[in-house]
PDB file of C-alpha atoms in Angstrom:
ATOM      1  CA  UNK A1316     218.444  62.212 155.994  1.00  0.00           C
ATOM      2  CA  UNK A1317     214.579  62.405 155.168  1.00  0.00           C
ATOM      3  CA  UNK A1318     213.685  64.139 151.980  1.00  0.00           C
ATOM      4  CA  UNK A1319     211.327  67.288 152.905  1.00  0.00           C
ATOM      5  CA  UNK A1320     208.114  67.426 151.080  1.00  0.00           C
ATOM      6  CA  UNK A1321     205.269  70.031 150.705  1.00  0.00           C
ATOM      7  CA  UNK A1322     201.407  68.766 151.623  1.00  0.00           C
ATOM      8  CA  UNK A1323     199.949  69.999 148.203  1.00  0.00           C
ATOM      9  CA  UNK A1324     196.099  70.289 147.613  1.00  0.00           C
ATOM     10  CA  UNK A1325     193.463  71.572 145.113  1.00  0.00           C
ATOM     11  CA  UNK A1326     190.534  72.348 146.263  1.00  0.00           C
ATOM     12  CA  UNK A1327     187.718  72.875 144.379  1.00  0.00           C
ATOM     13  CA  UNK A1328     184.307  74.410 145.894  1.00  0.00           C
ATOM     14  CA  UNK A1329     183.043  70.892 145.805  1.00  0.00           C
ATOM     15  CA  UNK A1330     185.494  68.429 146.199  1.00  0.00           C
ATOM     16  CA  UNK A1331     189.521  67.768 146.567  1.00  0.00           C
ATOM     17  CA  UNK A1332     190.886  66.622 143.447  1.00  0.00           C
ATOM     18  CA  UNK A1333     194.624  66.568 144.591  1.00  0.00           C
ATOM     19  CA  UNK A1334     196.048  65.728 147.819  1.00  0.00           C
ATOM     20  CA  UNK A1335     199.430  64.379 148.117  1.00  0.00           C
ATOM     21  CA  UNK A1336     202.811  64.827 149.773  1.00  0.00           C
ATOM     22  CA  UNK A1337     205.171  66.824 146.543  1.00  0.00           C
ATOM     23  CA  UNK A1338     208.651  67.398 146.253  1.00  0.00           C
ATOM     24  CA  UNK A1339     208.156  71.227 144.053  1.00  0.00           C
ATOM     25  CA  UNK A1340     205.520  73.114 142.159  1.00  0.00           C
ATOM     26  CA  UNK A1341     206.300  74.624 139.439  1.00  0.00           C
ATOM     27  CA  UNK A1342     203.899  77.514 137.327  1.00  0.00           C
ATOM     28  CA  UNK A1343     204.239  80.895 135.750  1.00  0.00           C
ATOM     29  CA  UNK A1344     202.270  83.986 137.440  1.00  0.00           C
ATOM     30  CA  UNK A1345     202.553  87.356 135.878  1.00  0.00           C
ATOM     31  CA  UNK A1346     205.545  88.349 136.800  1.00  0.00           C
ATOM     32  CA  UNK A1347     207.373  84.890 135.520  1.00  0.00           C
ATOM     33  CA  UNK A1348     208.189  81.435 135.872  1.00  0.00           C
ATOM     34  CA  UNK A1349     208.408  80.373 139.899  1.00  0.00           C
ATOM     35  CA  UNK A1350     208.913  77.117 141.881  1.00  0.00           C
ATOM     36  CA  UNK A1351     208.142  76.073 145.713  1.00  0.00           C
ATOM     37  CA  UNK A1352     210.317  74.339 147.392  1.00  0.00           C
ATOM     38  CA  UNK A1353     210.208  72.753 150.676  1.00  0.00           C
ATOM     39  CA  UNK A1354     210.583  75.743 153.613  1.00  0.00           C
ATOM     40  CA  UNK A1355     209.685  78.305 150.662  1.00  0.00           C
ATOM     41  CA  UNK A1356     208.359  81.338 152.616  1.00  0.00           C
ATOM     42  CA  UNK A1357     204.943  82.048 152.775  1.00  0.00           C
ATOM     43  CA  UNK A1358     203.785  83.125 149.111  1.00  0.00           C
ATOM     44  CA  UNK A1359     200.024  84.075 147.282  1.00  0.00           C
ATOM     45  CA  UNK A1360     199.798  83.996 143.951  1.00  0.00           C
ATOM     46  CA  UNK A1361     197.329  84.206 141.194  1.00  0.00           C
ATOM     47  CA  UNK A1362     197.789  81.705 137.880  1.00  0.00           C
ATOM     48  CA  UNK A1363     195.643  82.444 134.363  1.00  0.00           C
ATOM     49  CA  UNK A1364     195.660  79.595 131.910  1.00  0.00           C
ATOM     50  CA  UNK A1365     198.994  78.403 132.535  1.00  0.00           C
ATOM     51  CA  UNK A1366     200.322  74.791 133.688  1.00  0.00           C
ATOM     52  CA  UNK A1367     200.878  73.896 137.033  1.00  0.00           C
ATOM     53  CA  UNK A1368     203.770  71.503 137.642  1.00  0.00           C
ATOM     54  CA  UNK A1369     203.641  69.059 140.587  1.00  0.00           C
ATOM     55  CA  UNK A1370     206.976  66.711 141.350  1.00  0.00           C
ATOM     56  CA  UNK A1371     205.534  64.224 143.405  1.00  0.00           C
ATOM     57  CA  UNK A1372     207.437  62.074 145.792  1.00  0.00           C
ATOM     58  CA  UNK A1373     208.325  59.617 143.209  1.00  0.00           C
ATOM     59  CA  UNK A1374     209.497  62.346 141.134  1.00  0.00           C
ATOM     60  CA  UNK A1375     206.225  61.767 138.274  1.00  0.00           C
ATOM     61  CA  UNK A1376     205.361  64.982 137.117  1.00  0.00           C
ATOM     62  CA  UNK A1377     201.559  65.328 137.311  1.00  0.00           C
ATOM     63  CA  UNK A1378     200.206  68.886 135.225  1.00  0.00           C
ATOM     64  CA  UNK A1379     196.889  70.647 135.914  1.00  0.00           C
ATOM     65  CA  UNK A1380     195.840  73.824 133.768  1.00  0.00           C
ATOM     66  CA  UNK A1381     192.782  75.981 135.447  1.00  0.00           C
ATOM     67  CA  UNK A1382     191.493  79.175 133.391  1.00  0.00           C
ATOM     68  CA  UNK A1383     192.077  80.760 136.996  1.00  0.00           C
ATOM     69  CA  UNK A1384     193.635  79.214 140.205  1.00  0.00           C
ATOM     70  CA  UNK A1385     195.478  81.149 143.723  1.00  0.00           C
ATOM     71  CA  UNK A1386     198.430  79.004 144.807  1.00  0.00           C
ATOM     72  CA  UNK A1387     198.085  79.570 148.586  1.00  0.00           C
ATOM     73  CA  UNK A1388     202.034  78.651 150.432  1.00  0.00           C
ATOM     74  CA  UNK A1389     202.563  78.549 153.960  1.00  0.00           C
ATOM     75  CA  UNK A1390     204.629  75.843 156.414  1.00  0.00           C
ATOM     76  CA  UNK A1391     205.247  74.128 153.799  1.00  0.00           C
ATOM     77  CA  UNK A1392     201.452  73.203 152.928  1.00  0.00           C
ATOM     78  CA  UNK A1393     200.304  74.135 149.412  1.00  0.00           C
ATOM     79  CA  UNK A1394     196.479  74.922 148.432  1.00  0.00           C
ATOM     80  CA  UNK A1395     195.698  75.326 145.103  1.00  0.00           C
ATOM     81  CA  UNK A1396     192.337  76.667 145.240  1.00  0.00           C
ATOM     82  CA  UNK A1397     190.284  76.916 141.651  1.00  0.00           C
ATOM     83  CA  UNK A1398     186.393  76.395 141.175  1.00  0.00           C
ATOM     84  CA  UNK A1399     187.006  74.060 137.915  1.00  0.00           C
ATOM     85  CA  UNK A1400     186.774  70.492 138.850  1.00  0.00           C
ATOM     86  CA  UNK A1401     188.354  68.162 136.527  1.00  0.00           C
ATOM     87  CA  UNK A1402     186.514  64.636 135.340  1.00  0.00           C
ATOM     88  CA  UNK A1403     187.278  61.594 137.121  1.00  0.00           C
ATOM     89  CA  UNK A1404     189.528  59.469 135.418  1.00  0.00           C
TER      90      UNK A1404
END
């Protein structure tokens, strides 16, 4: 049986500086810690200075931390949209 997986992006105004197939997201919103799952419903939500947790296929965690992102969920696609770009590493 395949393992499902969420299409996960952020998206910056200028550029995409994430783009992978993910196994969860994990982050805290103001009402509390949350993850998204594979066939989570459809979900908005806006995140203020705290991580955001993506378990990639390989099961790395990779972290990002935006003063303000919206974590954008629906069919199982992800968009993390934030205006911050991070430098190239």
């Amino acid at each position: 049986m395949a393992v499902q997986t969420l299409k996960v992006r952020i998206i910056t105004p200028k550029q995409v500086i994430f783009n992978e197939d993910s196994l969860s997201i994990s982050s805290t919103n103001t009402v509390g810690k949350f993850d998204i799952l594979p066939t989570h419903a459809n979900f908005i939500t806006l995140i203020q200075n705290s991580p955001i947790i993506i378990r990639k296929t390989n099961h790395q965690l990779v972290t990002f931390k935006f003063p303000l992102a919206i974590i954008y969920t629906v069919s199982n696609k992800v968009n993390i949209y934030t205006d911050i770009e991070l430098p190239q590493i």
